[in-house]
Each structure stands twice: as C-alpha cells, then as structure tokens.
Amino acid sequence: MRQIFFIFIIITLMSACTPVADINEDIKDDTNEDLECTQDSDCKREGCSGTLCYPVNAPEIATICNWEPEYACYKD
C-alpha cells in the first residue's frame, strides 16, 4: 500500500513540473507600424466600454468591463 501511495505522489509531482506555454508568444509588438492609425477610418472602438481607439487590422483585445457615468459621451 505504501508503494502505491509513493508512486502516486511521484506521478503527481512529475505532472506538476510540466512546462506551460508562453502566454506572450502570440502577442504582437505594439510598435509595428501596421498597427497604427494614420486617419480616423483606420481605427475602431474597442474595449468593453468602447473607450479604446484601436487599429482596424489589429486582432481583437479583451478589457475589463467597468462603466462610468462619464463614458456616456462615447456612445453613438
């Protein structure tokens, strides 16, 4: 019984040592000129509250959702 418990502990510890993927590998460099707006038509509103100006050709982003009364001016 002790051997089974010992083997279980070893397997559990080994599985905890598995490397995780780098979360930053898919993030593009913000200094890329393709991700900059040169005119208003190059940008879109992004973010949960719609308060970010983001390039149209950039991947979607996630932001926290917090709505403040002063954000009312951002509505269409």
PDB file of C-alpha atoms in Angstrom:
ATOM      1  CA  MET A   1       0.000   0.000   0.000  1.00  0.00           C
ATOM      2  CA  ARG A   2       2.855   2.370   0.797  1.00  0.00           C
ATOM      3  CA  GLN A   3       4.426   1.683  -2.583  1.00  0.00           C
ATOM      4  CA  ILE A   4       1.224   2.609  -4.402  1.00  0.00           C
ATOM      5  CA  PHE A   5       0.935   5.811  -2.367  1.00  0.00           C
ATOM      6  CA  PHE A   6       4.592   6.650  -3.060  1.00  0.00           C
ATOM      7  CA  ILE A   7       4.130   6.050  -6.810  1.00  0.00           C
ATOM      8  CA  PHE A   8       1.008   8.239  -6.770  1.00  0.00           C
ATOM      9  CA  ILE A   9       2.942  11.062  -5.080  1.00  0.00           C
ATOM     10  CA  ILE A  10       5.795  10.783  -7.609  1.00  0.00           C
ATOM     11  CA  ILE A  11       3.411  10.864 -10.588  1.00  0.00           C
ATOM     12  CA  THR A  12       1.559  13.852  -9.122  1.00  0.00           C
ATOM     13  CA  LEU A  13       4.786  15.782  -8.578  1.00  0.00           C
ATOM     14  CA  MET A  14       6.033  14.965 -12.073  1.00  0.00           C
ATOM     15  CA  SER A  15       2.838  16.207 -13.683  1.00  0.00           C
ATOM     16  CA  ALA A  16       3.136  19.481 -11.763  1.00  0.00           C
ATOM     17  CA  CYS A  17       6.518  20.088 -13.411  1.00  0.00           C
ATOM     18  CA  THR A  18       5.132  20.146 -16.950  1.00  0.00           C
ATOM     19  CA  PRO A  19       6.091  23.427 -18.667  1.00  0.00           C
ATOM     20  CA  VAL A  20       3.272  25.729 -19.681  1.00  0.00           C
ATOM     21  CA  ALA A  21       3.050  27.611 -22.978  1.00  0.00           C
ATOM     22  CA  ASP A  22       4.362  31.155 -23.090  1.00  0.00           C
ATOM     23  CA  ILE A  23       1.279  33.375 -22.958  1.00  0.00           C
ATOM     24  CA  ASN A  24       3.156  36.193 -24.673  1.00  0.00           C
ATOM     25  CA  GLU A  25       4.146  34.297 -27.828  1.00  0.00           C
ATOM     26  CA  ASP A  26       1.001  35.316 -29.756  1.00  0.00           C
ATOM     27  CA  ILE A  27       1.091  38.982 -28.721  1.00  0.00           C
ATOM     28  CA  LYS A  28       2.294  41.276 -31.491  1.00  0.00           C
ATOM     29  CA  ASP A  29       4.719  44.115 -30.965  1.00  0.00           C
ATOM     30  CA  ASP A  30       2.795  47.356 -30.341  1.00  0.00           C
ATOM     31  CA  THR A  31       5.436  49.330 -32.237  1.00  0.00           C
ATOM     32  CA  ASN A  32       4.503  47.663 -35.538  1.00  0.00           C
ATOM     33  CA  GLU A  33       3.563  50.420 -37.998  1.00  0.00           C
ATOM     34  CA  ASP A  34       0.711  48.290 -39.377  1.00  0.00           C
ATOM     35  CA  LEU A  35      -0.986  48.647 -36.005  1.00  0.00           C
ATOM     36  CA  GLU A  36      -1.011  52.444 -36.014  1.00  0.00           C
ATOM     37  CA  CYS A  37      -3.877  54.664 -37.120  1.00  0.00           C
ATOM     38  CA  THR A  38      -2.934  57.289 -39.685  1.00  0.00           C
ATOM     39  CA  GLN A  39      -6.509  58.519 -40.205  1.00  0.00           C
ATOM     40  CA  ASP A  40      -9.859  58.112 -38.464  1.00  0.00           C
ATOM     41  CA  SER A  41     -11.031  55.377 -40.852  1.00  0.00           C
ATOM     42  CA  ASP A  42      -8.065  53.213 -39.744  1.00  0.00           C
ATOM     43  CA  CYS A  43      -9.437  52.981 -36.207  1.00  0.00           C
ATOM     44  CA  LYS A  44     -12.308  51.212 -34.481  1.00  0.00           C
ATOM     45  CA  ARG A  45     -13.743  51.476 -30.992  1.00  0.00           C
ATOM     46  CA  GLU A  46     -12.763  48.554 -28.801  1.00  0.00           C
ATOM     47  CA  GLY A  47     -12.991  47.507 -25.207  1.00  0.00           C
ATOM     48  CA  CYS A  48     -15.988  46.554 -23.135  1.00  0.00           C
ATOM     49  CA  SER A  49     -16.966  50.180 -22.591  1.00  0.00           C
ATOM     50  CA  GLY A  50     -15.971  51.223 -26.125  1.00  0.00           C
ATOM     51  CA  THR A  51     -13.418  53.695 -24.795  1.00  0.00           C
ATOM     52  CA  LEU A  52     -10.373  52.456 -26.729  1.00  0.00           C
ATOM     53  CA  CYS A  53      -9.355  53.543 -30.213  1.00  0.00           C
ATOM     54  CA  TYR A  54      -7.746  50.527 -31.863  1.00  0.00           C
ATOM     55  CA  PRO A  55      -6.485  49.864 -35.418  1.00  0.00           C
ATOM     56  CA  VAL A  56      -8.992  48.090 -37.685  1.00  0.00           C
ATOM     57  CA  ASN A  57      -6.406  45.497 -38.813  1.00  0.00           C
ATOM     58  CA  ALA A  58      -5.325  44.609 -35.264  1.00  0.00           C
ATOM     59  CA  PRO A  59      -6.523  41.438 -33.527  1.00  0.00           C
ATOM     60  CA  GLU A  60      -9.400  41.747 -31.062  1.00  0.00           C
ATOM     61  CA  ILE A  61      -8.495  42.608 -27.500  1.00  0.00           C
ATOM     62  CA  ALA A  62     -10.164  41.913 -24.185  1.00  0.00           C
ATOM     63  CA  THR A  63     -10.582  44.525 -21.481  1.00  0.00           C
ATOM     64  CA  ILE A  64     -12.309  44.706 -18.152  1.00  0.00           C
ATOM     65  CA  CYS A  65     -15.890  45.937 -18.105  1.00  0.00           C
ATOM     66  CA  ASN A  66     -16.410  48.987 -15.977  1.00  0.00           C
ATOM     67  CA  TRP A  67     -18.964  51.582 -16.955  1.00  0.00           C
ATOM     68  CA  GLU A  68     -18.616  55.046 -15.530  1.00  0.00           C
ATOM     69  CA  PRO A  69     -21.185  57.842 -15.975  1.00  0.00           C
ATOM     70  CA  GLU A  70     -18.583  59.967 -17.769  1.00  0.00           C
ATOM     71  CA  TYR A  71     -18.377  57.303 -20.525  1.00  0.00           C
ATOM     72  CA  ALA A  72     -21.830  58.338 -21.754  1.00  0.00           C
ATOM     73  CA  CYS A  73     -20.192  60.762 -24.196  1.00  0.00           C
ATOM     74  CA  TYR A  74     -18.595  57.783 -26.022  1.00  0.00           C
ATOM     75  CA  LYS A  75     -21.968  56.348 -27.073  1.00  0.00           C
ATOM     76  CA  ASP A  76     -23.087  56.813 -30.674  1.00  0.00           C
TER      77      ASP A  76
END
